[in-house]
CSV table of C-alpha atoms in Angstrom, one decimal:
chain,number,residue,atom,x,y,z
A,1,MET,CA,8.2,8.9,-6.1
A,2,VAL,CA,8.4,6.8,-9.4
A,3,ARG,CA,10.9,4.5,-10.1
A,4,GLU,CA,11.5,2.5,-13.4
A,5,ALA,CA,13.6,-1.3,-13.8
A,6,ALA,CA,14.2,-3.4,-16.2
A,7,VAL,CA,13.4,-1.1,-18.7
A,8,SER,CA,12.7,-2.4,-22.4
A,9,ARG,CA,15.3,-5.2,-22.4
A,10,GLY,CA,15.2,-5.4,-25.9
A,11,ARG,CA,12.6,-9.3,-25.7
A,12,ALA,CA,10.0,-8.8,-28.1
A,13,ARG,CA,6.2,-8.4,-26.2
A,14,ARG,CA,2.8,-10.1,-27.2
A,15,ALA,CA,0.0,-8.7,-29.1
A,16,ALA,CA,-1.1,-7.6,-25.2
A,17,PRO,CA,1.1,-7.3,-23.2
A,18,ARG,CA,0.8,-8.9,-19.5
A,19,VAL,CA,0.2,-5.6,-16.8
A,20,GLY,CA,0.6,-6.5,-13.0
A,21,LEU,CA,-0.7,-5.4,-10.6
A,22,ALA,CA,1.8,-4.9,-6.8
A,23,LEU,CA,-0.2,-3.6,-3.8
A,24,ALA,CA,2.2,-3.4,-0.2
A,25,GLY,CA,0.1,-2.9,3.2
A,26,GLY,CA,0.4,0.3,5.7
A,27,GLY,CA,-2.6,0.5,7.8
A,28,PRO,CA,-6.0,2.6,7.4
A,29,LEU,CA,-3.7,5.1,6.0
A,30,GLY,CA,-1.5,2.9,3.3
A,31,ALA,CA,-5.0,2.3,1.7
A,32,ILE,CA,-6.1,5.6,1.4
A,33,PHE,CA,-2.8,7.5,-0.2
A,34,GLU,CA,-3.2,3.2,-2.4
A,35,ILE,CA,-6.6,4.4,-3.6
A,36,GLY,CA,-5.6,7.9,-4.0
A,37,ALA,CA,-2.4,7.0,-6.2
A,38,LEU,CA,-4.6,4.7,-8.5
A,39,CYS,CA,-7.1,6.8,-9.9
A,40,ALA,CA,-4.3,9.5,-10.1
A,41,LEU,CA,-2.5,6.0,-12.3
A,42,ALA,CA,-6.7,5.7,-13.6
A,43,GLU,CA,-6.9,8.7,-15.3
A,44,SER,CA,-4.0,9.7,-16.7
A,45,ILE,CA,-2.4,6.4,-18.2
A,46,GLY,CA,-4.0,5.5,-21.7
A,47,GLY,CA,-5.6,2.5,-22.2
A,48,LEU,CA,-5.5,0.7,-19.1
A,49,ASP,CA,-7.9,0.1,-16.6
A,50,PHE,CA,-7.3,-0.6,-12.9
A,51,THR,CA,-10.1,-3.9,-13.0
A,52,ALA,CA,-8.7,-5.3,-16.0
A,53,LEU,CA,-5.7,-5.9,-15.3
A,54,ASP,CA,-4.4,-10.6,-16.1
A,55,GLY,CA,-2.4,-10.4,-12.5
A,56,TYR,CA,-3.3,-8.6,-8.6
A,57,VAL,CA,-1.3,-9.6,-5.5
A,58,GLY,CA,-2.4,-8.0,-1.9
A,59,VAL,CA,-0.7,-7.7,1.4
A,60,SER,CA,-2.0,-6.2,4.5
A,61,ALA,CA,-4.3,-3.1,3.1
A,62,GLY,CA,-3.5,-3.4,0.4
A,63,GLY,CA,-5.1,-7.7,0.2
A,64,PHE,CA,-8.4,-5.6,1.4
A,65,ILE,CA,-8.2,-2.3,-2.5
A,66,ALA,CA,-6.4,-5.5,-4.7
A,67,ALA,CA,-9.9,-8.3,-3.3
A,68,GLY,CA,-12.1,-4.6,-4.8
A,69,LEU,CA,-10.5,-4.7,-8.5
A,70,ALA,CA,-10.4,-8.0,-8.8
A,71,ASN,CA,-14.1,-8.1,-8.2
A,72,GLY,CA,-14.6,-5.1,-10.8
A,73,MET,CA,-14.6,-2.4,-8.4
A,74,THR,CA,-12.9,0.6,-9.6
A,75,PRO,CA,-10.7,2.7,-7.9
A,76,ARG,CA,-12.7,5.6,-8.1
A,77,ALA,CA,-15.3,3.0,-6.7
A,78,LEU,CA,-13.5,2.0,-3.8
A,79,ALA,CA,-12.5,6.0,-2.7
A,80,ALA,CA,-16.5,6.3,-2.7
A,81,SER,CA,-17.0,4.0,-0.6
A,82,PHE,CA,-13.7,3.6,1.7
A,83,ILE,CA,-12.8,7.2,0.9
A,84,GLU,CA,-16.0,8.9,1.7
A,85,ASN,CA,-18.6,6.3,2.5
A,86,ARG,CA,-21.5,7.1,0.4
A,87,GLY,CA,-22.6,5.0,-2.7
A,88,PRO,CA,-24.2,1.5,-2.0
A,89,ARG,CA,-24.6,0.6,1.9
A,90,GLU,CA,-23.1,-2.4,1.5
A,91,ASP,CA,-20.1,-1.5,-0.7
A,92,VAL,CA,-19.9,1.5,1.8
A,93,ILE,CA,-16.8,0.7,4.6
A,94,ARG,CA,-17.2,3.2,8.6
A,95,PRO,CA,-13.5,2.7,11.2
A,96,SER,CA,-16.5,1.0,13.3
A,97,HIS,CA,-16.1,-2.2,10.7
A,98,ILE,CA,-11.3,-2.0,11.4
A,99,PHE,CA,-12.1,-0.5,14.6
A,100,ARG,CA,-14.2,-2.6,16.9
A,101,PRO,CA,-12.7,-3.5,20.3
A,102,ALA,CA,-11.8,-7.5,20.5
A,103,TRP,CA,-14.3,-8.5,23.3
A,104,ALA,CA,-14.1,-11.7,22.7
A,105,GLU,CA,-10.0,-11.6,23.1
A,106,TYR,CA,-10.1,-9.8,26.0
A,107,ALA,CA,-12.5,-12.3,27.7
A,108,ARG,CA,-10.7,-15.6,26.5
A,109,ARG,CA,-7.7,-14.0,27.6
A,110,ALA,CA,-9.0,-13.1,30.5
A,111,SER,CA,-10.6,-16.1,31.9
A,112,ARG,CA,-6.4,-17.3,31.8
A,113,LEU,CA,-5.7,-14.8,34.5
A,114,PRO,CA,-6.9,-17.1,37.6
A,115,THR,CA,-4.6,-20.0,36.1
A,116,LEU,CA,-1.3,-18.9,35.7
A,117,ALA,CA,-1.3,-16.0,38.5
A,118,ALA,CA,-2.0,-19.4,40.3
A,119,GLN,CA,1.2,-21.3,38.5
A,120,ALA,CA,3.4,-18.2,38.8
A,121,THR,CA,3.0,-19.0,43.0
A,122,TRP,CA,3.3,-22.2,43.0
A,123,ARG,CA,6.8,-21.4,40.9
A,124,ASP,CA,7.9,-19.5,43.1
A,125,ALA,CA,6.9,-20.8,45.8
A,126,ILE,CA,9.0,-24.3,45.0
A,127,GLY,CA,11.2,-21.9,44.2
A,128,ARG,CA,11.4,-22.2,40.7
A,129,GLY,CA,10.0,-19.2,40.2
A,130,SER,CA,11.5,-15.6,40.0
A,131,LEU,CA,9.5,-12.4,39.4
A,132,LEU,CA,10.7,-11.7,34.9
A,133,GLY,CA,10.2,-15.9,35.1
A,134,ALA,CA,6.1,-14.7,36.5
A,135,PHE,CA,5.4,-11.8,34.6
A,136,GLU,CA,6.4,-14.1,31.1
A,137,ARG,CA,3.8,-16.7,32.2
A,138,LEU,CA,1.0,-13.6,33.4
A,139,GLY,CA,2.1,-12.3,29.6
A,140,ARG,CA,-0.3,-15.8,28.1
A,141,ALA,CA,-2.6,-13.5,29.8
A,142,LEU,CA,-2.9,-10.5,27.2
A,143,PRO,CA,-4.6,-9.9,24.5
A,144,ALA,CA,-3.6,-10.4,20.9
A,145,GLY,CA,-4.4,-7.8,19.5
A,146,LEU,CA,-6.2,-4.6,20.1
A,147,PHE,CA,-9.0,-5.0,17.1
A,148,SER,CA,-11.1,-7.5,16.6
A,149,SER,CA,-11.0,-7.9,12.3
A,150,ALA,CA,-14.4,-9.8,12.6
A,151,PRO,CA,-16.2,-6.5,12.1
A,152,LEU,CA,-14.6,-5.7,8.4
A,153,GLU,CA,-14.5,-9.8,8.0
A,154,ARG,CA,-18.4,-9.8,7.4
A,155,ARG,CA,-18.8,-6.4,5.6
A,156,LEU,CA,-16.0,-7.4,2.7
A,157,ARG,CA,-17.9,-10.8,3.2
A,158,GLU,CA,-20.8,-8.2,2.2
A,159,VAL,CA,-19.5,-6.2,-0.4
A,160,PHE,CA,-18.2,-9.3,-2.9
A,161,SER,CA,-21.5,-11.4,-2.6
A,162,VAL,CA,-22.9,-7.9,-4.5
A,163,PRO,CA,-24.0,-9.9,-7.7
A,164,GLY,CA,-21.6,-9.3,-10.3
A,165,ARG,CA,-18.2,-9.9,-7.9
A,166,THR,CA,-18.4,-13.6,-5.7
A,167,ASN,CA,-16.0,-14.4,-2.6
A,168,ASP,CA,-14.3,-17.3,-4.3
A,169,PHE,CA,-11.1,-17.1,-6.2
A,170,ARG,CA,-12.1,-19.9,-8.3
A,171,ARG,CA,-14.9,-17.9,-9.8
A,172,LEU,CA,-12.9,-14.2,-10.6
A,173,SER,CA,-12.6,-14.0,-14.3
A,174,ARG,CA,-8.7,-11.9,-12.5
A,175,ARG,CA,-5.6,-13.6,-11.3
A,176,LEU,CA,-6.1,-12.4,-7.5
A,177,VAL,CA,-3.5,-13.1,-4.7
A,178,LEU,CA,-3.4,-12.6,-1.6
A,179,VAL,CA,-0.7,-13.2,0.9
A,180,ALA,CA,-0.6,-13.5,4.9
A,181,THR,CA,2.3,-15.1,7.3
A,182,ASP,CA,2.0,-18.4,8.9
A,183,LEU,CA,2.5,-17.6,12.9
A,184,ASP,CA,3.8,-20.8,13.9
A,185,THR,CA,6.0,-21.8,11.4
A,186,GLY,CA,6.6,-18.1,9.9
A,187,GLU,CA,6.2,-18.7,6.3
A,188,ALA,CA,4.0,-17.4,3.5
A,189,ALA,CA,0.2,-18.0,2.9
A,190,PRO,CA,-0.5,-16.9,-0.6
A,191,PHE,CA,-4.2,-17.6,-0.4
A,192,GLY,CA,-5.8,-17.4,-3.9
A,193,GLU,CA,-3.1,-20.2,-5.5
A,194,PRO,CA,-3.9,-23.7,-6.2
A,195,GLY,CA,-3.6,-25.3,-3.0
A,196,TRP,CA,-4.9,-21.6,-0.8
A,197,ASP,CA,-7.8,-20.8,-3.3
A,198,HIS,CA,-10.9,-22.9,-1.2
A,199,VAL,CA,-10.6,-19.9,1.9
A,200,PRO,CA,-12.8,-16.9,0.8
A,201,ILE,CA,-11.4,-13.6,-0.5
A,202,SER,CA,-12.4,-11.8,2.7
A,203,GLN,CA,-11.1,-14.6,5.1
A,204,ALA,CA,-8.4,-14.3,2.9
A,205,VAL,CA,-8.6,-10.4,3.2
A,206,ALA,CA,-8.8,-10.4,7.3
A,207,ALA,CA,-5.6,-12.5,7.6
A,208,SER,CA,-3.2,-10.9,5.4
A,209,ALA,CA,-3.9,-7.5,7.6
A,210,ALA,CA,-3.7,-8.7,10.9
A,211,LEU,CA,-1.0,-7.1,12.0
A,212,PRO,CA,0.5,-8.3,15.2
A,213,GLY,CA,-0.8,-6.8,18.8
A,214,VAL,CA,-3.1,-4.4,16.5
A,215,PHE,CA,-4.7,-7.4,15.1
A,216,PRO,CA,-5.3,-11.4,17.1
A,217,PRO,CA,-4.6,-13.4,14.6
A,218,VAL,CA,-6.7,-15.1,12.0
A,219,GLU,CA,-7.6,-18.9,12.4
A,220,ILE,CA,-7.9,-20.6,8.6
A,221,ASP,CA,-8.0,-24.4,9.1
A,222,GLY,CA,-6.9,-24.9,11.8
A,223,GLN,CA,-3.7,-22.6,11.5
A,224,TRP,CA,-3.2,-19.0,12.6
A,225,TYR,CA,-2.4,-16.4,9.7
A,226,VAL,CA,-0.7,-12.7,10.7
A,227,ASP,CA,-0.2,-10.0,8.2
A,228,GLY,CA,2.0,-11.4,5.3
A,229,ALA,CA,4.5,-8.0,5.1
A,230,LEU,CA,6.2,-9.7,7.7
A,231,LYS,CA,7.4,-12.7,5.3
A,232,LYS,CA,7.7,-9.1,2.4
A,233,THR,CA,7.0,-5.8,1.9
A,234,LEU,CA,5.0,-6.1,-2.0
A,235,HIS,CA,5.4,-10.5,-2.4
A,236,ALA,CA,4.9,-9.0,-6.1
A,237,ARG,CA,7.8,-12.2,-7.1
A,238,VAL,CA,4.4,-13.9,-7.6
A,239,LEU,CA,3.2,-11.9,-10.0
A,240,LEU,CA,6.6,-12.1,-11.8
A,241,ASP,CA,6.0,-16.1,-12.1
A,242,MET,CA,2.5,-15.0,-13.9
A,243,GLY,CA,4.5,-14.2,-16.8
A,244,MET,CA,4.1,-10.5,-16.6
A,245,ASP,CA,5.3,-7.3,-18.9
A,246,LEU,CA,4.5,-4.9,-16.3
A,247,VAL,CA,4.4,-4.6,-12.9
A,248,ILE,CA,3.1,-2.0,-11.2
A,249,CYS,CA,4.1,-1.6,-7.6
A,250,LEU,CA,2.7,1.1,-4.8
A,251,ASN,CA,4.5,1.3,-1.2
A,252,PRO,CA,2.9,3.8,1.0
A,253,LEU,CA,5.6,3.9,3.9
A,254,VAL,CA,8.7,5.6,2.8
A,255,PRO,CA,11.1,6.3,5.8
A,256,PHE,CA,11.3,10.1,5.7
A,257,ASP,CA,13.8,13.0,5.5
A,258,ALA,CA,14.1,15.3,7.4
A,259,SER,CA,17.4,17.2,5.5
A,260,HIS,CA,14.6,19.5,3.8
A,261,PRO,CA,13.2,22.1,5.6
A,262,SER,CA,11.6,23.8,3.3
A,263,ARG,CA,9.4,20.2,2.3
A,264,HIS,CA,7.9,20.4,6.3
A,265,ARG,CA,4.5,20.7,6.5
A,266,VAL,CA,1.9,19.7,8.6
A,267,LEU,CA,-1.4,19.2,5.9
A,268,GLY,CA,-4.1,21.5,5.1
A,269,GLY,CA,-1.4,23.5,8.1
A,270,ALA,CA,1.4,25.9,8.7
A,271,ALA,CA,4.6,26.0,7.8
A,272,GLU,CA,6.7,23.1,10.0
A,273,ARG,CA,9.7,22.4,11.3
A,274,ILE,CA,11.0,19.0,12.1
A,275,PRO,CA,15.0,19.4,11.6
A,276,HIS,CA,15.4,16.4,13.7
A,277,LEU,CA,12.7,13.5,14.1
A,278,VAL,CA,13.8,12.8,18.6
A,279,ASP,CA,11.8,16.2,18.7
A,280,GLY,CA,9.2,14.2,18.1
A,281,GLY,CA,9.9,11.6,20.8
A,282,LEU,CA,8.8,8.1,20.3
A,283,PRO,CA,6.3,7.5,19.0
A,284,LEU,CA,8.2,9.0,15.2
A,285,VAL,CA,11.8,7.5,16.3
A,286,LEU,CA,9.0,4.0,15.9
A,287,SER,CA,7.4,4.7,12.9
A,288,GLN,CA,10.7,6.0,11.2
A,289,THR,CA,12.4,2.7,12.4
A,290,PHE,CA,9.3,0.6,10.8
A,291,ARG,CA,9.1,2.5,7.8
A,292,SER,CA,12.5,2.4,7.2
A,293,LEU,CA,13.0,-1.7,8.1
A,294,ILE,CA,9.9,-2.1,5.7
A,295,HIS,CA,11.8,0.3,2.6
A,296,SER,CA,15.2,-0.8,2.6
A,297,ARG,CA,13.5,-4.9,2.2
A,298,LEU,CA,11.3,-4.2,0.0
A,299,GLU,CA,15.1,-2.3,-2.4
A,300,LEU,CA,16.6,-5.0,-1.4
A,301,GLY,CA,13.7,-6.8,-3.4
A,302,LEU,CA,13.6,-5.4,-6.5
A,303,LYS,CA,16.8,-5.1,-7.7
A,304,GLY,CA,16.6,-9.5,-7.0
A,305,TYR,CA,13.3,-9.0,-9.4
A,306,GLU,CA,15.8,-7.1,-11.6
A,307,SER,CA,18.7,-9.9,-11.8
A,308,SER,CA,15.3,-13.0,-11.6
A,309,HIS,CA,12.6,-11.2,-14.4
A,310,PRO,CA,14.8,-8.5,-16.6
A,311,GLY,CA,12.4,-9.0,-18.7
A,312,THR,CA,9.8,-7.5,-16.6
A,313,ASP,CA,9.1,-3.7,-16.4
A,314,LEU,CA,8.4,-2.9,-12.9
A,315,LEU,CA,7.0,1.4,-12.3
A,316,LEU,CA,6.9,1.8,-8.0
A,317,PHE,CA,4.7,4.1,-7.0
A,318,GLU,CA,5.5,5.4,-3.3
A,319,PRO,CA,5.3,8.4,-1.7
A,320,ASP,CA,8.2,11.6,-2.0
A,321,GLN,CA,10.7,10.9,1.6
A,322,ARG,CA,10.7,14.2,1.3
A,323,ASP,CA,7.7,15.0,2.1
A,324,PRO,CA,6.3,14.9,5.6
A,325,GLU,CA,1.8,15.0,5.1
A,326,LEU,CA,1.8,10.8,5.2
A,327,PHE,CA,4.9,10.8,7.9
A,328,VAL,CA,3.1,13.1,10.5
A,329,ALA,CA,-0.1,11.3,10.1
A,330,ASN,CA,-2.3,8.7,12.8
A,331,THR,CA,-1.9,5.8,10.9
A,332,PHE,CA,-5.3,5.3,12.0
A,333,ALA,CA,-6.9,8.4,11.6
A,334,PHE,CA,-10.1,8.6,9.0
A,335,SER,CA,-10.9,11.9,10.2
A,336,MET,CA,-8.0,13.4,7.8
A,337,ARG,CA,-8.7,10.3,5.1
A,338,ARG,CA,-10.2,13.2,2.5
A,339,LEU,CA,-7.2,14.7,2.9
A,340,LEU,CA,-4.5,12.5,2.9
A,341,ALA,CA,-6.3,11.1,0.1
A,342,GLU,CA,-6.2,14.3,-2.1
A,343,HIS,CA,-2.3,14.6,-1.3
A,344,ALA,CA,-1.8,11.2,-2.2
A,345,TYR,CA,-3.9,12.1,-5.4
A,346,GLN,CA,-2.2,15.2,-6.6
A,347,HIS,CA,1.2,13.9,-5.4
A,348,THR,CA,0.5,10.5,-8.1
A,349,ARG,CA,-0.2,12.9,-10.8
A,350,SER,CA,3.2,15.5,-9.3
A,351,ASP,CA,5.3,12.7,-9.9
A,352,LEU,CA,3.8,11.4,-13.0
A,353,ARG,CA,4.1,14.9,-15.1
A,354,SER,CA,8.0,14.9,-12.8
A,355,ARG,CA,9.2,11.0,-15.2
A,356,ARG,CA,6.4,11.4,-17.9
A,357,SER,CA,9.5,11.7,-19.9
A,358,GLU,CA,11.4,8.7,-18.8
A,359,LEU,CA,7.5,6.8,-18.5
A,360,ARG,CA,5.5,7.6,-22.2
A,361,ALA,CA,8.4,5.1,-23.5
A,362,THR,CA,8.3,3.4,-21.2
A,363,LEU,CA,4.8,2.6,-21.0
A,364,ARG,CA,4.1,3.2,-25.4
A,365,HIS,CA,6.6,0.3,-24.8
A,366,HIS,CA,3.1,-1.9,-23.4
A,367,GLY,CA,0.3,-0.5,-25.6
A,368,LEU,CA,-0.3,2.7,-23.0
A,369,SER,CA,-0.2,6.2,-22.9
A,370,LEU,CA,0.6,9.3,-20.8
A,371,ASP,CA,-3.5,11.3,-21.1
A,372,GLU,CA,-1.1,14.6,-21.2
A,373,ALA,CA,-3.9,17.0,-20.8
A,374,ALA,CA,-5.9,15.0,-18.3
A,375,LEU,CA,-2.2,15.8,-16.4
A,376,ASP,CA,-1.7,19.0,-17.4
A,377,ASP,CA,-5.6,19.6,-15.7
A,378,ARG,CA,-5.3,21.0,-12.0
A,379,ARG,CA,-8.9,21.3,-12.0
A,380,ARG,CA,-9.1,18.0,-11.3
A,381,THR,CA,-9.9,16.0,-7.9
A,382,LEU,CA,-10.5,13.5,-6.4
A,383,VAL,CA,-13.0,14.2,-3.6
A,384,PRO,CA,-14.9,17.7,-4.5
A,385,ARG,CA,-13.6,21.0,-3.1
A,386,ARG,CA,-15.8,21.9,-0.6
A,387,ARG,CA,-15.1,18.5,1.0
A,388,VAL,CA,-11.5,19.2,1.5
A,389,GLY,CA,-11.1,22.2,1.5
A,390,ALA,CA,-9.3,25.7,0.6
A,391,ARG,CA,-6.7,25.2,3.8
A,392,ALA,CA,-5.8,21.7,1.5
A,393,GLN,CA,-6.0,24.0,-1.6
A,394,PRO,CA,-1.6,25.2,-3.3
A,395,SER,CA,-2.1,28.7,-4.1
A,396,PRO,CA,-1.2,30.2,-7.4
A,397,ALA,CA,2.5,30.2,-6.5
A,398,ALA,CA,2.9,27.0,-4.8
A,399,HIS,CA,1.8,25.4,-7.4
A,400,SER,CA,4.6,27.5,-10.2
A,401,LEU,CA,7.2,26.7,-7.7
A,402,ARG,CA,5.8,22.6,-7.6
A,403,ARG,CA,5.1,22.8,-11.7
A,404,LEU,CA,8.9,24.2,-12.1
A,405,ASP,CA,10.0,21.7,-9.6
A,406,GLU,CA,8.3,19.1,-11.8
A,407,LEU,CA,10.2,20.8,-15.1
A,408,LEU,CA,13.3,20.5,-13.3
A,409,ASN,CA,12.9,17.1,-13.1
A,410,ASP,CA,12.0,15.5,-15.9
A,411,LEU,CA,14.4,16.9,-17.7
A,412,GLU,CA,16.9,15.3,-14.7
A,413,SER,CA,15.5,12.3,-15.7
A,414,THR,CA,15.9,12.5,-19.0
A,415,LEU,CA,19.8,13.8,-19.8
A,416,PRO,CA,20.9,10.9,-19.3
A,417,ALA,CA,18.8,8.6,-21.3
A,418,LEU,CA,19.8,11.5,-24.2
A,419,SER,CA,23.8,12.1,-23.5
A,420,ALA,CA,23.8,7.6,-24.2
A,421,ARG,CA,22.2,7.9,-27.1
A,422,GLY,CA,24.7,10.6,-28.5
A,423,ALA,CA,27.2,8.6,-27.6
A,424,ALA,CA,26.0,5.2,-29.2
A,425,SER,CA,25.5,7.8,-32.2
A,426,ARG,CA,28.8,9.1,-32.2
A,427,GLY,CA,30.5,6.3,-32.2
A,428,SER,CA,28.4,4.4,-34.8
A,429,ARG,CA,29.0,7.5,-36.8
A,430,ARG,CA,33.4,6.8,-36.1
A,431,THR,CA,33.2,3.7,-36.7
A,432,ALA,CA,31.4,3.8,-40.4
């Protein structure tokens, strides 16, 4: 879904408006969505170069993408390295770089088990312990994360050490901020800001993406850091405070609306009804809960931005809440990355067509434009068709219905503005 906030507040723009990009997290699935969406935006918005924006802020998985863009890697280059695993060897990021067990963490925690067990036994023997207390003490031997972030950090260090790129915030020609959370204080850690820019970019990405329970906290300068999404979903205020005129936001995690059975379809497969999420058991219940919390926080943040920065336009791109494709997909499913990226790419193109009238006006206000020919070219794909298979391609009937839906959505979004202009015109005539 594409949403706009604070459109055309009347402030005179600079000759060259400042444009920023804010990327939320969402694990590998979130990165896949954002890469697919960015590829669609890059080819559909004329005058916009995603490697030459005025500022970038990334959280969790979005941090890796923001760092790549700030280093001159185009959305298509990111798709080649992360989605298709091709291109220069040092750019390719494979599942083994993300899903390697944290053996060192396992060993470190296991070494504490005898001492913790002895302490629990002693407290019980002297009458100061309880069964729950013993379990709590022994819980300290559990690893703080399943997978090690070290392989990903090493790979990113190699990616950003290629000639023409840098692993040093201070040597970038564009502003980049990667947000993590200080585990001991709960405060945001804006790596890349003054005072935080001495940390290598690759290490900041690893810290920002250290989702508790999945990756152990990352130690930097004696402090421990975890996923930046614990504090805020987007951290777009970082860019707003830089004085951006337009901020493009991508959020891959939205709650699923199960009240639209016509949209229930497993990616590349047969139709499937999901009348009640409880039927999917604990995984779907937890996923819906987490997504709802993340999204409600995002909505509150956007409303606050409208009040605090009325002169900045915000464009938010995210999945359709009626679409189950990204909701039912495994967050860590790399095997379907091509299908999911293609789905995100086509979905974003559809969103742009559905909102083209109002987006055209907003983009024009910032010296940008919509490439109508690219948007209407149904032959465009992110991944070659032979690699995603025929089953991922919509039938002619489905394509026609989708285009009709896009036209109706565009008309629906345009009517309020036309009515407002008509009322203003009638009022002017009466006054005259």
